[in-house]
Amino acid sequence: MHITHLSLENFRNYGRLELNFPLGATLLHGENAQGKTNLLEALTYLATTRSPHAGQDSQMLNWDMVSSPDPVIVGRLTAAIATKEGIRRVQMRLIREQKERGQVSFRREALINGRKVRLMDMLGQLQVVLFLPEDVNLITGAPNMRRRYLNVMLCQIDRHYCRNLSQYNKVLEQRNATLRRLAEGQDNPEILAIFSERLVELGSQIYARRAAFFAEISRDTQRIHYEELTGGRESLRIGYLPRLQVGQNGNDKETAVALAGWLDEHRGDLETVSQRFAGELASSYEADIARGATNIGPHRDDWCFWINGHLLSDYGSRGQQRSAMLAMKMAEIEWMSRLSGETPILLLDEVLAELDQQRRELLLRTVQSVEQAILTATDPGMFSSDFLEKATSMTVSGGRVQVDSSS
Ligand SMILES: Nc1ncnc2c1ncn2[C@@H]1O[C@H](COP(=O)(O)OP(=O)(O)OP(=O)(O)O)[C@@H](O)[C@H]1O
Ligand SMILES: [Mg+2]
């Protein structure tokens, strides 16, 4: 797929923007703080209904508007996307309303071809793979960041997974609230049993889908890393670390790896996965009551990389960590294309500066091989003249974008 037009209204430093995008590679260049990253953020937001940067959605509204006396401020992001099935128009609206007595409420709306839809229905309409320099922090960061990354990726491809996940999170909250009431001698255990049963039903499907995902992605990640990034010197393994056993500790990778192997073997048999999850959840009762929270389940899953058998987060150099993430992202492009029948749009924010010559060349080859890629850079001099000749260059300055005359 590719995006043909983007229009922004009151989004970050863009008061108003109407921009056509060509096929192939587009290079957005300009000085610092001009709006390059904001543009990629807008596209990612349309694709995933989330900002890739942590923080509140309301922060994306143009701040000059926010300080205006207008009681209703609407931010609008609209894209026209060309797919194999024709042109599709997707829109996200960010609405801030000033209520009586100074109260403020914030709402989001999603529209496809002019019709309001649930936010979840937006996922997959626009598929992107985003490369950020800070991606590398995922490897050493907290597990919730890695889970989020996994979920955003899977949700773009698998709506069923996303629905399960959203329901699972709701049931989890209800179960945890019940646990806390039970600890205080309120509520009754039958209520807990109802939530536990539902949690098992939804959670088992999440385990199975994640196990399948890691099986699907790991071979390509391994091959790209081994053959194309390290010239056969380093072997990379990517591992799913499910939390499915009572008393399991996040540092105990061996147990998690064994559980991942078991899940991979049984992912086609949801009944068996459910039985195991239900049994472990029952055994976790005392610990759950004591903590006032559910100790096991896919909400505590994790994943990691090993390089030549060593844990990359603990032993890898920064460069090795960067290469692993790069290999995984490249594998994601293949994975998404294979599953959805559409090539995702690549969004690369200032990533070239971080890479050595060999990795730069590989990435640029990939960029040139996909239907559409949008890159940002403060310094276009980093790109080869061959690349610049083929790409469309645009200058970003103070929230305005202009196609360079030579393009
Ligand atoms: N809600 C907002 N309203 C208006 N402006 C904002 C808002 N949020 C961020 N900005 C501003 O947008 C500008 C551009 O940010 P952006 O991150 O896109 O810059 P950039 O071109 O990628 O720069 P760099 O080269 O430094 O990465 C910044 O000056 C920032 O302060
Ligand atoms: Mg930037």
XYZ file of C-alpha atoms in Angstrom, residues 14-397:
384
model
C 1.145 21.898 11.904
C -1.730 24.382 11.919
C -2.756 23.138 8.523
C -0.981 20.876 6.063
C -2.009 19.416 2.714
C 0.656 17.163 1.280
C 0.822 14.735 -1.632
C 3.149 11.779 -1.349
C 4.704 10.086 -4.356
C 5.533 6.408 -4.684
C 9.034 5.300 -3.735
C 11.256 7.091 -1.261
C 10.554 10.554 0.102
C 13.208 12.357 2.099
C 11.965 14.989 4.536
C 14.860 17.177 5.521
C 15.218 20.316 7.542
C 16.756 21.798 10.639
C 15.994 20.641 14.148
C 12.526 21.253 15.604
C 10.781 21.939 12.279
C 8.235 19.112 12.227
C 9.936 16.101 10.592
C 9.298 13.663 13.414
C 5.818 15.112 13.950
C 4.907 14.089 10.412
C 5.976 10.501 10.994
C 4.151 10.565 14.315
C 0.961 11.606 12.492
C 1.243 8.677 10.084
C 1.993 6.245 12.892
C -0.957 7.577 14.834
C -3.265 6.907 11.886
C -1.871 3.399 11.568
C -1.888 2.385 15.215
C -4.187 4.941 16.944
C -1.287 5.602 19.296
C 1.640 7.922 19.399
C 4.979 6.130 19.267
C 6.147 8.497 22.007
C 4.784 7.913 25.435
C 2.615 10.679 26.813
C -0.933 11.812 26.469
C -2.823 12.029 23.218
C -3.985 15.533 24.102
C -0.355 16.701 23.794
C -0.650 16.222 20.041
C -3.088 19.095 19.680
C -1.491 22.281 18.462
C -0.646 24.248 21.579
C -1.466 27.670 20.096
C -5.003 26.388 19.583
C -5.139 24.913 23.060
C -4.469 28.325 24.603
C -7.125 29.995 22.434
C -10.498 30.818 24.066
C -12.267 28.414 21.684
C -14.214 25.896 23.819
C -13.864 23.081 21.290
C -10.541 22.273 19.653
C -10.368 19.642 16.966
C -7.184 18.112 15.648
C -7.638 16.215 12.405
C -5.357 13.744 10.668
C -6.558 12.437 7.327
C -4.824 10.185 4.845
C -5.770 8.783 1.468
C -4.275 5.342 1.043
C -3.997 3.389 -2.171
C -4.447 -0.336 -1.576
C -5.036 -3.318 -3.831
C -8.739 -2.822 -3.137
C -8.741 0.839 -4.122
C -8.416 4.179 -2.374
C -9.285 4.351 1.290
C -9.638 7.495 3.388
C -8.813 7.234 7.051
C -9.220 9.972 9.612
C -8.503 10.422 13.289
C -10.000 13.319 15.241
C -8.691 14.550 18.553
C -11.332 16.594 20.304
C -10.854 18.706 23.394
C -13.904 20.232 24.958
C -14.096 22.785 27.690
C -16.971 21.919 29.967
C -18.599 24.102 32.581
C -16.518 25.141 35.583
C -13.291 24.814 33.629
C -13.447 21.037 33.266
C -11.809 19.645 30.180
C -12.595 16.414 28.372
C -10.656 14.731 25.577
C -12.109 12.415 22.994
C -10.827 10.541 19.947
C -12.804 9.544 16.901
C -11.905 7.341 13.967
C -13.445 7.444 10.502
C -12.988 5.224 7.483
C -14.283 6.611 4.186
C -16.267 9.207 6.114
C -17.997 6.731 8.429
C -17.349 6.642 12.154
C -15.840 3.371 13.322
C -14.410 1.981 16.543
C -10.770 2.855 17.121
C -9.944 -0.812 16.829
C -11.321 -0.930 13.294
C -8.651 1.544 12.234
C -5.894 -0.964 12.859
C -4.585 -2.508 9.684
C -6.148 0.149 7.428
C -2.770 1.813 7.097
C 0.201 -0.436 7.742
C 3.539 1.033 8.711
C 6.864 -0.161 10.030
C 8.480 2.631 11.984
C 12.237 2.875 12.568
C 13.287 5.163 15.404
C 16.794 5.704 16.799
C 15.421 4.969 20.270
C 14.169 1.513 19.182
C 17.398 0.103 20.538
C 16.319 1.045 24.066
C 13.628 -1.578 23.808
C 16.225 -4.292 24.309
C 17.396 -3.073 27.697
C 14.156 -1.356 28.687
C 11.274 -2.571 30.817
C 9.150 -5.564 29.711
C 6.034 -3.416 29.287
C 7.764 -1.565 26.433
C 8.488 -4.838 24.660
C 4.921 -6.038 25.193
C 3.598 -2.789 23.771
C 5.835 -3.137 20.742
C 4.644 -6.689 20.182
C 0.995 -5.696 20.534
C 1.220 -2.728 18.184
C 2.801 -4.956 15.554
C 0.340 -7.816 15.901
C -2.673 -5.518 16.053
C -1.835 -4.027 12.658
C -2.144 -7.477 11.128
C -4.554 -9.400 13.283
C -7.810 -7.782 14.337
C -8.930 -10.844 16.210
C -5.814 -10.658 18.388
C -6.472 -7.010 19.082
C -10.053 -7.601 20.124
C -8.958 -10.415 22.427
C -6.278 -8.243 23.937
C -8.603 -5.371 24.652
C -11.164 -7.682 26.268
C -8.447 -9.477 28.197
C -7.247 -6.182 29.688
C -10.761 -5.296 30.803
C -11.336 -8.692 32.415
C -7.921 -8.469 34.067
C -8.864 -5.165 35.685
C -12.127 -6.643 36.935
C -10.370 -9.722 38.270
C -7.776 -7.608 40.086
C -10.474 -5.423 41.648
C -12.260 -8.579 42.820
C -9.013 -9.920 44.318
C -8.599 -6.750 46.343
C -12.179 -6.876 47.580
C -11.774 -10.537 48.519
C -8.662 -9.705 50.528
C -10.796 -7.324 52.555
C -13.419 -10.002 53.093
C -15.861 -8.494 50.631
C -17.241 -9.986 47.422
C -17.514 -13.707 46.844
C -15.172 -16.247 45.251
C -17.738 -17.193 42.623
C -17.343 -13.807 41.025
C -13.616 -14.385 40.877
C -14.193 -17.756 39.207
C -16.230 -16.091 36.465
C -13.463 -13.587 35.736
C -10.788 -16.269 35.912
C -12.600 -18.420 33.386
C -12.946 -15.538 30.945
C -9.325 -14.534 31.507
C -8.210 -18.056 30.628
C -10.350 -18.169 27.511
C -8.972 -14.876 26.153
C -5.453 -15.272 27.525
C -4.942 -18.680 25.930
C -5.642 -17.225 22.512
C -3.143 -14.444 23.165
C -0.467 -16.952 24.229
C -1.094 -19.049 21.140
C -0.985 -16.100 18.755
C 2.210 -14.765 20.281
C 3.853 -18.175 20.102
C 2.894 -18.374 16.432
C 4.196 -14.867 15.827
C 7.628 -15.653 17.250
C 7.794 -18.809 15.160
C 6.876 -16.737 12.095
C 9.295 -13.873 12.669
C 12.323 -15.572 14.167
C 13.552 -17.397 11.070
C 13.580 -14.250 8.918
C 15.142 -12.170 11.685
C 17.861 -14.768 12.113
C 18.573 -15.030 8.389
C 18.705 -11.265 7.787
C 20.975 -10.790 10.764
C 23.294 -13.659 9.948
C 23.583 -13.295 6.197
C 23.067 -9.627 5.551
C 24.128 -7.796 8.681
C 27.026 -9.716 10.135
C 28.398 -11.639 7.164
C 27.811 -14.990 8.876
C 29.668 -14.045 12.047
C 26.893 -13.767 14.574
C 23.817 -15.809 15.117
C 20.810 -14.078 16.556
C 17.932 -15.803 18.235
C 14.712 -14.146 19.262
C 12.792 -15.707 22.104
C 9.285 -15.527 23.498
C 9.251 -15.457 27.321
C 5.707 -16.234 28.428
C 4.602 -15.936 32.051
C 2.559 -19.060 32.488
C 3.771 -20.742 35.630
C 2.939 -20.006 39.205
C 5.862 -18.517 41.119
C 7.752 -17.813 37.884
C 10.335 -15.093 38.177
C 11.043 -12.603 35.390
C 14.795 -13.267 35.627
C 14.413 -16.997 35.136
C 14.753 -17.158 31.367
C 15.161 -20.926 31.258
C 11.700 -21.608 32.637
C 10.203 -19.068 30.256
C 12.027 -20.593 27.277
C 10.751 -24.051 28.214
C 7.223 -22.654 28.474
C 7.598 -20.988 25.082
C 8.626 -24.344 23.603
C 5.583 -25.968 25.153
C 3.288 -23.196 23.840
C 4.771 -23.458 20.385
C 4.053 -27.181 20.378
C 0.488 -26.751 21.610
C -0.524 -23.469 20.016
C -2.891 -25.320 17.669
C -4.666 -26.906 20.610
C -6.340 -24.129 22.605
C -8.027 -26.602 24.911
C -4.677 -27.833 26.255
C -3.299 -24.287 26.586
C -6.451 -23.228 28.461
C -6.240 -26.173 30.819
C -2.679 -25.375 31.729
C -3.360 -21.671 32.191
C -6.460 -22.418 34.303
C -4.497 -24.831 36.516
C -1.661 -22.361 37.083
C -4.079 -19.527 37.763
C -5.838 -21.629 40.380
C -2.507 -22.381 42.077
C -1.666 -18.701 42.035
C -4.732 -17.832 44.145
C -2.912 -17.145 47.451
C -0.210 -15.098 45.794
C -2.791 -13.174 43.773
C -4.824 -12.328 46.864
C -1.679 -11.243 48.715
C -0.599 -8.946 45.866
C -4.072 -7.809 44.930
C -3.179 -8.534 41.319
C -2.946 -11.410 38.849
C 0.598 -12.787 38.863
C 0.517 -14.930 35.761
C -0.888 -14.407 32.314
C 0.124 -12.873 28.976
C -0.037 -9.380 30.529
C 3.329 -10.274 32.102
C 4.928 -11.858 29.022
C 8.259 -10.724 27.670
C 10.638 -11.478 24.796
C 14.367 -11.130 24.219
C 17.306 -11.668 21.882
C 20.314 -13.938 22.232
C 23.459 -13.383 20.265
C 25.742 -16.371 19.865
C 23.949 -17.832 22.876
C 24.340 -14.789 25.152
C 21.553 -12.530 26.274
C 21.809 -9.419 24.113
C 20.429 -7.075 26.774
C 23.172 -8.061 29.238
C 26.145 -8.816 27.000
C 25.594 -7.094 23.670
C 27.334 -3.924 22.553
C 25.167 -0.980 21.538
C 25.968 -1.701 17.879
C 24.967 -5.340 18.241
C 21.728 -4.275 19.861
C 21.047 -1.874 17.001
C 21.688 -4.619 14.440
C 19.298 -6.989 16.173
C 16.495 -4.430 16.145
C 17.237 -3.623 12.529
C 17.059 -7.318 11.584
C 13.767 -7.685 13.411
C 12.251 -4.638 11.711
C 13.320 -5.892 8.292
C 11.752 -9.239 9.126
C 8.574 -7.424 10.166
C 8.280 -5.908 6.701
C 8.379 -9.380 5.144
C 6.053 -10.782 7.783
C 3.444 -8.046 7.312
C 3.585 -8.299 3.539
C 3.185 -12.064 3.669
C 0.225 -12.007 6.023
C -1.702 -9.049 4.675
C -0.805 -9.155 0.996
C 0.169 -5.451 1.181
C 3.645 -4.029 1.703
C 3.729 -1.724 4.703
C 4.960 1.848 4.369
C 8.381 2.311 5.925
C 8.876 5.323 8.160
C 12.454 6.045 9.166
C 13.213 8.820 11.595
C 16.822 9.928 11.469
C 18.063 6.347 11.707
C 20.824 6.421 9.148
C 23.103 8.540 11.312
C 23.317 5.714 13.836
C 24.387 3.016 11.397
C 27.712 2.012 9.896
C 28.264 1.851 6.130
C 27.212 -1.776 5.625
C 23.993 -1.428 7.612
C 23.188 1.874 5.939
C 23.485 0.286 2.522
C 21.312 -2.646 3.492
C 18.635 -0.377 4.903
C 18.672 1.874 1.859
C 18.370 -1.151 -0.427
C 15.275 -2.178 1.511
C 13.906 1.351 1.387
C 14.297 1.346 -2.373
C 12.686 -2.046 -2.767
C 9.366 -1.244 -1.097
C 6.367 0.543 -2.544
C 6.798 3.597 -0.335
C 9.184 4.843 2.310
C 9.325 8.167 4.116
C 12.620 9.171 5.708
C 13.695 12.141 7.757
C 17.164 13.656 8.125
C 18.699 16.905 9.217
C 21.521 16.309 6.780
C 20.682 14.942 3.313
C 24.445 14.711 2.731
C 24.315 11.361 4.475
C 22.565 9.842 1.480
C 24.316 8.758 -1.681
C 23.764 10.881 -4.773
C 22.224 7.834 -6.439
C 19.642 7.613 -3.671
C 18.927 11.350 -3.749
C 18.413 11.267 -7.497
C 15.718 8.640 -7.234
C 14.054 9.979 -4.097
C 11.681 12.920 -3.788
C 13.144 15.520 -1.444
C 11.031 17.855 0.616
C 12.073 20.622 2.986
C 10.353 20.865 6.338
C 10.474 24.271 7.956
